[in-house]
Short mmCIF file of C-alpha atoms and ligand atoms in Angstrom, two decimals:
data_model
loop_
_atom_site.label_atom_id
_atom_site.label_comp_id
_atom_site.label_asym_id
_atom_site.label_seq_id
_atom_site.Cartn_x
_atom_site.Cartn_y
_atom_site.Cartn_z
CA UNK A 1 -14.74 8.15 -54.75
CA UNK A 2 -14.07 5.01 -56.79
CA UNK A 3 -10.57 3.54 -56.70
CA UNK A 4 -8.60 4.13 -59.95
CA UNK A 5 -6.83 1.28 -61.68
CA UNK A 6 -3.47 2.25 -60.15
CA UNK A 7 -5.09 2.51 -56.72
CA UNK A 8 -6.76 -0.91 -57.00
CA UNK A 9 -3.35 -2.58 -58.23
CA UNK A 10 -1.58 -0.91 -55.21
CA UNK A 11 -4.31 -2.21 -52.97
CA UNK A 12 -3.95 -5.76 -54.27
CA UNK A 13 -0.27 -5.75 -54.14
CA UNK A 14 -0.09 -4.38 -50.53
CA UNK A 15 -2.81 -6.95 -49.48
CA UNK A 16 -0.69 -9.73 -51.10
CA UNK A 17 2.44 -8.60 -49.31
CA UNK A 18 0.55 -8.48 -45.93
CA UNK A 19 -0.59 -12.03 -46.30
CA UNK A 20 2.34 -13.61 -47.97
CA UNK A 21 5.44 -11.23 -47.27
CA UNK A 22 6.00 -11.50 -51.05
CA UNK A 23 5.79 -9.47 -54.14
CA UNK A 24 3.06 -10.83 -56.64
CA UNK A 25 4.38 -12.20 -59.91
CA UNK A 26 1.19 -11.67 -61.64
CA UNK A 27 -1.39 -8.72 -61.57
CA UNK A 28 -4.41 -9.09 -63.89
CA UNK A 29 -7.72 -6.97 -64.21
CA UNK A 30 -11.00 -7.57 -65.80
CA UNK A 31 -13.97 -5.00 -65.73
CA UNK A 32 -17.71 -5.09 -65.04
CA UNK A 33 -20.16 -3.99 -67.58
CA UNK A 34 -23.50 -2.18 -68.26
CA UNK A 35 -25.85 -3.10 -71.07
CA UNK A 36 -27.04 -0.01 -72.90
CA UNK A 37 -29.91 -2.01 -74.40
CA UNK A 38 -30.86 -5.56 -75.42
CA UNK A 39 -31.90 -7.24 -72.20
CA UNK A 40 -32.85 -10.82 -72.00
CA UNK A 41 -31.91 -11.20 -75.67
CA UNK A 42 -28.50 -12.98 -75.15
CA UNK A 43 -29.83 -16.46 -74.47
CA UNK A 44 -32.37 -15.88 -77.35
CA UNK A 45 -29.51 -15.62 -79.76
CA UNK A 46 -30.30 -12.06 -80.21
CA UNK A 47 -28.32 -8.75 -80.07
CA UNK A 48 -27.15 -6.52 -77.15
CA UNK A 49 -25.23 -3.31 -76.82
CA UNK A 50 -23.14 -3.65 -73.66
CA UNK A 51 -19.98 -1.84 -72.69
CA UNK A 52 -17.21 -2.68 -70.25
CA UNK A 53 -17.05 -0.09 -67.54
CA UNK A 54 -14.15 1.70 -65.54
CA UNK A 55 -14.86 -0.64 -62.57
CA UNK A 56 -12.46 -3.61 -62.35
CA UNK A 57 -11.74 -6.72 -60.46
CA UNK A 58 -7.88 -7.03 -59.96
CA UNK A 59 -6.01 -10.15 -58.76
CA UNK A 60 -2.37 -10.06 -57.53
CA UNK A 61 -1.05 -13.50 -57.42
CA UNK A 62 2.05 -15.74 -57.27
CA UNK A 63 3.20 -19.31 -57.11
CA UNK A 64 1.73 -21.10 -54.11
CA UNK A 65 4.27 -23.09 -52.40
CA UNK A 66 2.05 -25.25 -50.35
CA UNK A 67 1.31 -28.05 -52.81
CA UNK A 68 0.14 -31.27 -51.27
CA UNK A 69 0.93 -34.71 -53.00
CA UNK A 70 1.85 -32.79 -56.21
CA UNK A 71 -1.75 -31.76 -56.70
CA UNK A 72 -2.39 -28.20 -57.88
CA UNK A 73 -3.46 -26.14 -54.81
CA UNK A 74 -5.03 -22.83 -54.98
CA UNK A 75 -5.63 -20.09 -52.28
CA UNK A 76 -7.50 -16.80 -52.93
CA UNK A 77 -8.56 -14.10 -50.52
CA UNK A 78 -11.24 -11.73 -51.58
CA UNK A 79 -11.01 -8.32 -49.95
CA UNK A 80 -14.61 -7.48 -50.76
CA UNK A 81 -15.82 -10.77 -49.02
CA UNK A 82 -13.17 -10.61 -46.32
CA UNK A 83 -12.77 -14.36 -46.73
CA UNK A 84 -10.46 -16.83 -48.31
CA UNK A 85 -10.87 -20.12 -50.16
CA UNK A 86 -8.45 -22.87 -50.96
CA UNK A 87 -8.90 -25.88 -53.03
CA UNK A 88 -7.63 -28.07 -55.78
CA UNK A 89 -9.25 -28.52 -59.09
CA UNK A 90 -9.04 -32.31 -58.81
CA UNK A 91 -10.72 -32.48 -55.52
CA UNK A 92 -13.59 -30.01 -55.13
CA UNK A 93 -14.47 -29.33 -51.56
CA UNK A 94 -17.68 -31.13 -50.60
CA UNK A 95 -19.32 -28.06 -49.17
CA UNK A 96 -19.34 -26.07 -52.41
CA UNK A 97 -22.73 -24.46 -52.88
CA UNK A 98 -24.01 -22.27 -55.74
CA UNK A 99 -24.12 -19.23 -53.45
CA UNK A 100 -20.41 -19.38 -52.43
CA UNK A 101 -18.19 -17.06 -54.18
CA UNK A 102 -15.52 -19.64 -54.36
CA UNK A 103 -17.65 -21.50 -56.93
CA UNK A 104 -16.77 -18.79 -59.42
CA UNK A 105 -13.05 -18.97 -58.87
CA UNK A 106 -13.00 -22.78 -58.60
CA UNK A 107 -15.42 -23.22 -61.43
CA UNK A 108 -13.16 -21.35 -63.93
CA UNK A 109 -10.02 -23.13 -62.92
CA UNK A 110 -11.72 -26.54 -63.14
CA UNK A 111 -13.23 -25.74 -66.61
CA UNK A 112 -9.84 -24.69 -67.79
CA UNK A 113 -8.43 -27.91 -66.35
CA UNK A 114 -11.11 -29.88 -68.29
CA UNK A 115 -10.01 -28.09 -71.56
CA UNK A 116 -6.45 -29.38 -70.96
CA UNK A 117 -5.05 -26.17 -69.35
CA UNK A 118 -3.09 -27.02 -66.17
CA UNK A 119 -2.75 -23.94 -64.04
CA UNK A 120 0.29 -24.01 -61.86
CA UNK A 121 -0.34 -23.83 -57.95
CA UNK A 122 -1.24 -20.08 -57.23
CA UNK A 123 -2.26 -18.00 -54.21
CA UNK A 124 -3.66 -14.45 -54.68
CA UNK A 125 -5.70 -11.56 -53.52
CA UNK A 126 -8.85 -10.33 -55.11
CA UNK A 127 -9.86 -6.71 -54.95
CA UNK A 128 -12.67 -5.14 -56.92
CA UNK A 129 -14.32 -1.84 -57.57
CA UNK A 130 -17.43 -3.56 -59.21
CA UNK A 131 -20.34 -3.56 -56.77
CA UNK A 132 -21.36 -7.23 -56.14
CA UNK A 133 -24.84 -8.40 -56.93
CA UNK A 134 -25.92 -4.90 -58.43
CA UNK A 135 -26.30 -6.06 -61.97
CA UNK A 136 -22.96 -4.75 -63.20
CA UNK A 137 -21.54 -8.26 -63.55
CA UNK A 138 -19.02 -8.65 -60.84
CA UNK A 139 -19.41 -12.28 -61.40
CA UNK A 140 -18.04 -11.99 -65.01
CA UNK A 141 -15.37 -9.73 -63.84
CA UNK A 142 -14.28 -12.30 -61.28
CA UNK A 143 -14.51 -15.23 -63.55
CA UNK A 144 -12.57 -13.32 -66.46
CA UNK A 145 -9.89 -12.07 -64.16
CA UNK A 146 -9.28 -15.63 -62.83
CA UNK A 147 -9.21 -16.99 -66.43
CA UNK A 148 -6.68 -14.26 -67.39
CA UNK A 149 -4.62 -15.13 -64.39
CA UNK A 150 -4.63 -18.90 -65.15
CA UNK A 151 -3.86 -18.44 -68.80
CA UNK A 152 -1.04 -16.06 -68.09
CA UNK A 153 0.44 -18.26 -65.29
CA UNK A 154 0.23 -21.43 -67.48
CA UNK A 155 1.47 -19.21 -70.65
CA UNK A 156 -1.37 -20.53 -72.73
CA UNK A 157 -2.78 -18.47 -75.64
CA UNK A 158 -6.52 -18.23 -76.00
CA UNK A 159 -9.02 -16.12 -78.11
CA UNK A 160 -11.41 -13.83 -76.41
CA UNK A 161 -14.41 -15.99 -77.39
CA UNK A 162 -12.82 -19.06 -75.82
CA UNK A 163 -12.08 -17.20 -72.60
CA UNK A 164 -15.68 -15.93 -72.36
CA UNK A 165 -17.24 -19.21 -73.20
CA UNK A 166 -15.09 -21.06 -70.52
CA UNK A 167 -16.19 -18.33 -68.04
CA UNK A 168 -19.80 -18.85 -69.15
CA UNK A 169 -19.54 -22.61 -68.62
CA UNK A 170 -18.08 -22.14 -65.13
CA UNK A 171 -20.94 -19.92 -64.18
CA UNK A 172 -23.50 -22.41 -65.56
CA UNK A 173 -21.83 -25.53 -64.06
CA UNK A 174 -20.46 -24.28 -60.79
CA UNK A 175 -22.43 -21.21 -59.80
CA UNK A 176 -25.61 -22.62 -61.14
CA UNK A 177 -26.51 -19.47 -63.16
CA UNK A 178 -27.70 -20.31 -66.71
CA UNK A 179 -26.38 -16.92 -68.13
CA UNK A 180 -25.86 -15.98 -71.68
CA UNK A 181 -22.34 -14.94 -72.88
CA UNK A 182 -22.70 -11.25 -73.07
CA UNK A 183 -21.30 -10.44 -69.68
CA UNK A 184 -18.20 -12.41 -70.19
CA UNK A 185 -17.63 -11.25 -73.83
CA UNK A 186 -17.84 -7.67 -72.64
CA UNK A 187 -15.45 -8.16 -69.76
CA UNK A 188 -12.88 -9.81 -71.98
CA UNK A 189 -13.06 -7.72 -75.16
CA UNK A 190 -14.45 -4.32 -74.04
CA UNK A 191 -12.88 -1.33 -75.86
CA UNK A 192 -12.31 2.15 -74.23
CA UNK A 193 -14.81 4.80 -75.58
CA UNK A 194 -16.95 2.19 -77.38
CA UNK A 195 -19.76 -0.11 -76.68
CA UNK A 196 -20.09 -3.52 -78.43
CA UNK A 197 -22.91 -4.31 -80.81
CA UNK A 198 -22.83 -8.03 -80.02
CA UNK A 199 -24.45 -10.78 -82.01
CA UNK A 200 -24.96 -13.36 -79.27
CA UNK A 201 -25.54 -16.15 -81.87
CA UNK A 202 -22.40 -15.82 -83.86
CA UNK A 203 -20.50 -14.37 -80.88
CA UNK A 204 -19.23 -11.56 -83.11
CA UNK A 205 -19.31 -7.87 -82.54
CA UNK A 206 -18.84 -4.45 -83.99
CA UNK A 207 -17.63 -1.56 -81.90
CA UNK A 208 -19.67 1.72 -81.71
CA UNK A 209 -17.90 4.78 -80.47
CA UNK A 210 -19.37 6.62 -77.47
CA UNK A 211 -16.65 9.20 -77.07
CA UNK A 212 -18.58 12.34 -77.16
CA UNK A 213 -17.88 14.77 -74.32
CA UNK A 214 -21.56 15.73 -74.52
CA UNK A 215 -22.89 12.44 -73.09
CA UNK A 216 -22.33 10.39 -69.97
CA UNK A 217 -23.83 7.03 -68.74
CA UNK A 218 -25.08 7.28 -65.17
CA UNK A 219 -25.71 4.27 -63.04
CA UNK A 220 -28.17 4.52 -60.20
CA UNK A 221 -28.45 1.60 -57.81
CA UNK A 222 -31.94 0.75 -56.57
CA UNK A 223 -30.13 -0.97 -53.54
CA UNK A 224 -32.54 -3.82 -53.80
CA UNK A 225 -32.29 -7.40 -54.98
CA UNK A 226 -35.52 -9.41 -54.88
CA UNK A 227 -35.01 -13.11 -54.29
CA UNK A 228 -37.27 -13.93 -57.25
CA UNK A 229 -34.49 -13.16 -59.65
CA UNK A 230 -32.99 -16.55 -60.01
CA UNK A 231 -35.98 -18.55 -60.35
CA UNK A 232 -37.81 -15.96 -62.73
CA UNK A 233 -34.63 -15.80 -64.87
CA UNK A 234 -34.74 -19.71 -65.35
CA UNK A 235 -38.49 -19.49 -65.81
CA UNK A 236 -38.12 -16.74 -68.52
CA UNK A 237 -35.59 -19.00 -70.46
CA UNK A 238 -38.00 -21.96 -70.45
CA UNK A 239 -40.92 -19.60 -71.53
CA UNK A 240 -38.70 -18.42 -74.59
CA UNK A 241 -37.89 -22.06 -75.35
CA UNK A 242 -41.57 -22.93 -75.34
CA UNK A 243 -42.44 -19.84 -77.65
CA UNK A 244 -39.81 -21.31 -80.11
CA UNK A 245 -41.42 -24.58 -80.05
CA UNK A 246 -44.82 -23.33 -80.85
CA UNK A 247 -43.39 -20.98 -83.46
CA UNK A 248 -41.02 -23.76 -84.92
CA UNK A 249 -38.09 -21.53 -84.91
CA UNK A 250 -34.59 -22.28 -83.54
CA UNK A 251 -34.54 -19.23 -81.39
CA UNK A 252 -36.58 -15.97 -80.96
CA UNK A 253 -33.93 -14.15 -83.10
CA UNK A 254 -35.50 -15.91 -86.05
CA UNK A 255 -39.12 -14.86 -85.20
CA UNK A 256 -40.89 -11.78 -86.63
CA UNK A 257 -43.64 -9.75 -84.99
CA UNK A 258 -46.11 -10.86 -87.65
CA UNK A 259 -45.30 -14.56 -86.87
CA UNK A 260 -45.86 -14.03 -83.10
CA UNK A 261 -49.01 -12.10 -83.54
CA UNK A 262 -50.39 -14.87 -85.69
CA UNK A 263 -49.31 -17.93 -83.86
CA UNK A 264 -48.96 -16.95 -80.17
CA UNK A 265 -51.39 -14.20 -79.27
CA UNK A 266 -54.44 -16.50 -79.57
CA UNK A 267 -52.72 -19.55 -77.89
CA UNK A 268 -50.93 -17.98 -74.91
CA UNK A 269 -50.83 -14.33 -74.11
CA UNK A 270 -47.96 -14.72 -71.67
CA UNK A 271 -45.73 -16.38 -74.19
CA UNK A 272 -46.90 -13.96 -76.85
CA UNK A 273 -45.75 -10.90 -74.45
CA UNK A 274 -42.46 -12.63 -73.69
CA UNK A 275 -41.77 -13.21 -77.33
CA UNK A 276 -42.83 -9.61 -78.28
CA UNK A 277 -40.33 -8.31 -75.80
CA UNK A 278 -37.45 -10.26 -77.36
CA UNK A 279 -38.30 -9.31 -81.07
CA UNK A 280 -38.95 -5.67 -80.25
CA UNK A 281 -35.87 -5.47 -78.00
CA UNK A 282 -33.69 -6.81 -80.85
CA UNK A 283 -34.94 -4.26 -83.24
CA UNK A 284 -34.27 -1.46 -80.48
CA UNK A 285 -30.57 -2.65 -80.29
CA UNK A 286 -29.85 -1.93 -83.97
CA UNK A 287 -31.74 1.30 -83.89
CA UNK A 288 -30.02 2.48 -80.57
CA UNK A 289 -26.50 1.59 -82.10
CA UNK A 290 -27.31 3.73 -85.19
CA UNK A 291 -28.63 6.63 -83.06
CA UNK A 292 -25.56 6.53 -80.85
CA UNK A 293 -23.23 6.58 -83.74
CA UNK A 294 -25.05 9.63 -85.15
CA UNK A 295 -24.94 11.22 -81.65
CA UNK A 296 -28.66 11.34 -81.70
CA UNK A 297 -29.11 11.19 -77.86
CA UNK A 298 -32.80 12.07 -77.80
CA UNK A 299 -33.76 9.05 -80.04
CA UNK A 300 -31.44 6.69 -78.19
CA UNK A 301 -32.91 7.85 -74.99
CA UNK A 302 -36.47 7.23 -76.24
CA UNK A 303 -35.57 3.69 -77.02
CA UNK A 304 -34.08 3.17 -73.56
CA UNK A 305 -37.51 4.12 -72.11
CA UNK A 306 -39.27 1.91 -74.56
CA UNK A 307 -36.90 -1.02 -73.61
CA UNK A 308 -37.73 -0.43 -69.90
CA UNK A 309 -41.56 -0.38 -70.58
CA UNK A 310 -41.13 -3.71 -72.61
CA UNK A 311 -39.16 -5.24 -69.76
CA UNK A 312 -41.72 -4.15 -67.22
CA UNK A 313 -44.91 -5.02 -69.06
CA UNK A 314 -44.11 -7.82 -71.62
CA UNK A 315 -41.19 -9.56 -69.86
CA UNK A 316 -42.23 -8.72 -66.26
CA UNK A 317 -38.72 -8.52 -64.84
CA UNK A 318 -38.82 -5.21 -63.44
CA UNK A 319 -39.79 -4.24 -59.93
CA UNK A 320 -41.25 -1.24 -57.92
CA UNK A 321 -37.91 0.27 -57.21
CA UNK A 322 -36.54 0.13 -60.71
CA UNK A 323 -39.69 1.68 -61.98
CA UNK A 324 -39.47 4.42 -59.41
CA UNK A 325 -35.94 5.37 -60.53
CA UNK A 326 -37.06 5.36 -64.22
CA UNK A 327 -39.94 7.52 -63.17
CA UNK A 328 -37.52 9.97 -61.45
CA UNK A 329 -35.60 10.01 -64.73
CA UNK A 330 -38.60 10.96 -66.66
CA UNK A 331 -39.38 13.65 -64.15
CA UNK A 332 -35.91 15.17 -64.81
CA UNK A 333 -36.51 14.79 -68.45
CA UNK A 334 -34.77 16.21 -71.61
CA UNK A 335 -35.08 19.73 -70.15
CA UNK A 336 -33.07 18.64 -67.08
CA UNK A 337 -30.53 17.01 -69.34
CA UNK A 338 -31.58 13.43 -69.23
CA UNK A 339 -32.33 11.69 -72.46
CA UNK A 340 -33.48 8.30 -71.39
CA UNK A 341 -33.17 5.58 -68.81
CA UNK A 342 -33.87 1.93 -68.37
CA UNK A 343 -33.28 -0.95 -65.88
CA UNK A 344 -29.99 -2.94 -66.74
CA UNK A 345 -29.10 -6.51 -66.01
CA UNK A 346 -31.50 -9.26 -65.29
CA UNK A 347 -33.97 -7.34 -63.31
CA UNK A 348 -35.93 -7.75 -59.95
CA UNK A 349 -33.52 -5.13 -58.37
CA UNK A 350 -30.11 -3.85 -59.16
CA UNK A 351 -29.42 -0.80 -61.24
CA UNK A 352 -30.82 1.64 -63.78
CA UNK A 353 -28.79 3.38 -66.33
CA UNK A 354 -29.57 6.82 -67.76
CA UNK A 355 -28.22 8.69 -70.75
CA UNK A 356 -27.42 12.21 -69.66
CA UNK A 357 -25.89 15.56 -70.71
CA UNK A 358 -22.31 15.25 -69.21
CA UNK A 359 -22.20 18.86 -67.89
CA UNK A 360 -25.48 18.43 -65.84
CA UNK A 361 -24.23 15.23 -64.21
CA UNK A 362 -23.92 16.76 -60.64
CA UNK A 363 -27.29 18.19 -60.48
CA UNK A 364 -28.98 15.05 -62.05
CA UNK A 365 -27.23 12.88 -59.39
CA UNK A 366 -28.43 15.18 -56.60
CA UNK A 367 -32.04 14.89 -57.88
CA UNK A 368 -31.97 11.01 -58.05
CA UNK A 369 -30.47 10.93 -54.59
CA UNK A 370 -32.96 13.07 -53.04
CA UNK A 371 -35.97 11.97 -54.75
CA UNK A 372 -35.32 8.28 -54.35
CA UNK A 373 -34.73 8.96 -50.61
CA UNK A 374 -37.93 10.71 -50.22
CA UNK A 375 -39.79 7.84 -51.94
CA UNK A 376 -37.99 4.80 -50.44
CA UNK A 377 -35.87 6.06 -47.50
CA UNK A 378 -32.80 4.56 -49.31
CA UNK A 379 -29.73 6.64 -49.83
CA UNK A 380 -28.40 5.92 -53.28
CA UNK A 381 -25.31 7.31 -54.80
CA UNK A 382 -25.44 7.58 -58.51
CA UNK A 383 -22.19 7.35 -60.44
CA UNK A 384 -20.94 7.85 -63.88
CA UNK A 385 -19.41 5.00 -65.80
CA UNK A 386 -17.11 5.33 -68.81
CA UNK A 387 -16.79 2.65 -71.62
CA UNK A 388 -13.58 0.95 -70.80
CA UNK A 389 -11.01 -1.63 -72.04
CA UNK A 390 -11.68 -5.30 -71.37
CA UNK A 391 -9.48 -7.68 -69.33
CA UNK A 392 -5.70 -7.25 -69.43
CA UNK A 393 -2.54 -8.31 -67.68
CA UNK A 394 -1.03 -5.65 -65.62
CA UNK A 395 1.98 -7.53 -64.65
CA UNK A 396 3.49 -10.97 -65.52
P1 ADP B 1 -23.53 -9.37 -60.47
O1 ADP B 1 -22.69 -10.20 -61.41
O2 ADP B 1 -24.50 -8.57 -61.05
O3 ADP B 1 -22.69 -8.54 -59.73
P2 ADP B 1 -24.16 -12.00 -59.38
O4 ADP B 1 -25.06 -12.48 -58.32
O5 ADP B 1 -24.12 -12.51 -60.78
O6 ADP B 1 -24.26 -10.34 -59.52
O7 ADP B 1 -22.74 -12.20 -58.90
C1 ADP B 1 -22.26 -11.63 -57.57
C2 ADP B 1 -21.59 -12.78 -57.02
O8 ADP B 1 -20.32 -12.92 -57.55
C3 ADP B 1 -21.22 -12.46 -55.49
O9 ADP B 1 -22.29 -12.98 -54.59
C4 ADP B 1 -19.97 -13.23 -55.17
O10 ADP B 1 -20.29 -14.67 -55.01
C5 ADP B 1 -19.19 -13.20 -56.48
N1 ADP B 1 -18.33 -11.98 -56.61
C6 ADP B 1 -18.27 -10.96 -57.25
N2 ADP B 1 -17.07 -10.25 -57.01
C7 ADP B 1 -16.56 -10.87 -56.07
C8 ADP B 1 -15.30 -10.49 -55.35
N3 ADP B 1 -14.63 -9.47 -55.50
N4 ADP B 1 -14.96 -11.43 -54.38
C9 ADP B 1 -15.54 -12.55 -54.13
N5 ADP B 1 -16.69 -12.88 -54.87
C10 ADP B 1 -17.13 -12.03 -55.83
MG1 MG B 2 -23.54 -11.87 -62.64
#
């Protein structure tokens, strides 16, 4: 059973009390996300259809009395990692590596510092119901919750887009992940019962309601993460850049199918396939948004399967386990209450999402669990996610 917001807040406050014998002055929350469709389109200036989910990272924090030489000093304990980190933004610890979780925390505070926002010394406790490293963007939830905390503590106003872009910069510069801005926008600006039709070029969005009782979004974790993910992600970005150079367009958002057929197919089949994924995926985003608004679940589901095939064949970022889960979805099918499924997130492991008939959720979860166990020996526990509100201040 996943912890509710109230429960997470009380765990964070209890943990803060245990560590510091004090009541936290600030409590903030930021959610993870799933992307319904529009994968690997964000860094191509395209469109995506993400929604913030009812899984949050919560931070309880207060002033840190141990300030050395007047320099801001921060200390955070992550309940999920069972570890703490302490640092100053002016003097980064020399052993900071891309893999360290403190890179996200310190990165955001340092980027804010660079933007002229001085966060007062803080100590805090981080708790989360966003599974880490599963493609549900626990990294954005962590970054955005830290940014929200820093802005609250320093009483600095900022727009949603500013917050998201600071967090994205931190992820690029301190965690070494050249991500698009989708995850952070969604974590900052998610709207309950809605997904966001996000234009990643203009960083503007429209909200699309997903408030029907009929439908639910199911997440099924493949419980795998292949080490290829980071290098292949960077390679895909370079391939898209190369395709743009050949096509003489600023980004693949501006390319058409006819253009890539004519200019890429004969020159380089791999670049052609990459570009075809991006161009067709952008079109699927708009179509899916329309079908969801019209509660046309069958058509939205069909586009999710098409997205998965494109990611698998043209973009080559799926893996055996994700394909197995999508095949299980197909075997359940519309007659079993499942309209469509696809991998979500960067790929090479992580989760799939499925669009399902809400009243059949229990039996569908059981089928995924037992079939995946038979095929792989892994015990996955599918769960429903609801479109949730973006980051907010619980207490200040
Ligand atoms: P995803 O964003 O899909 O969950 P990433 O690899 O991008 O996967 O981010 C996961 C990383 O984010 C973790 O390895 C850890 O460094 C950091 N992280 C996320 N949540 C927490 C948390 N609650 N406490 C500490 N670090 C976290
Ligand atoms: Mg991430």
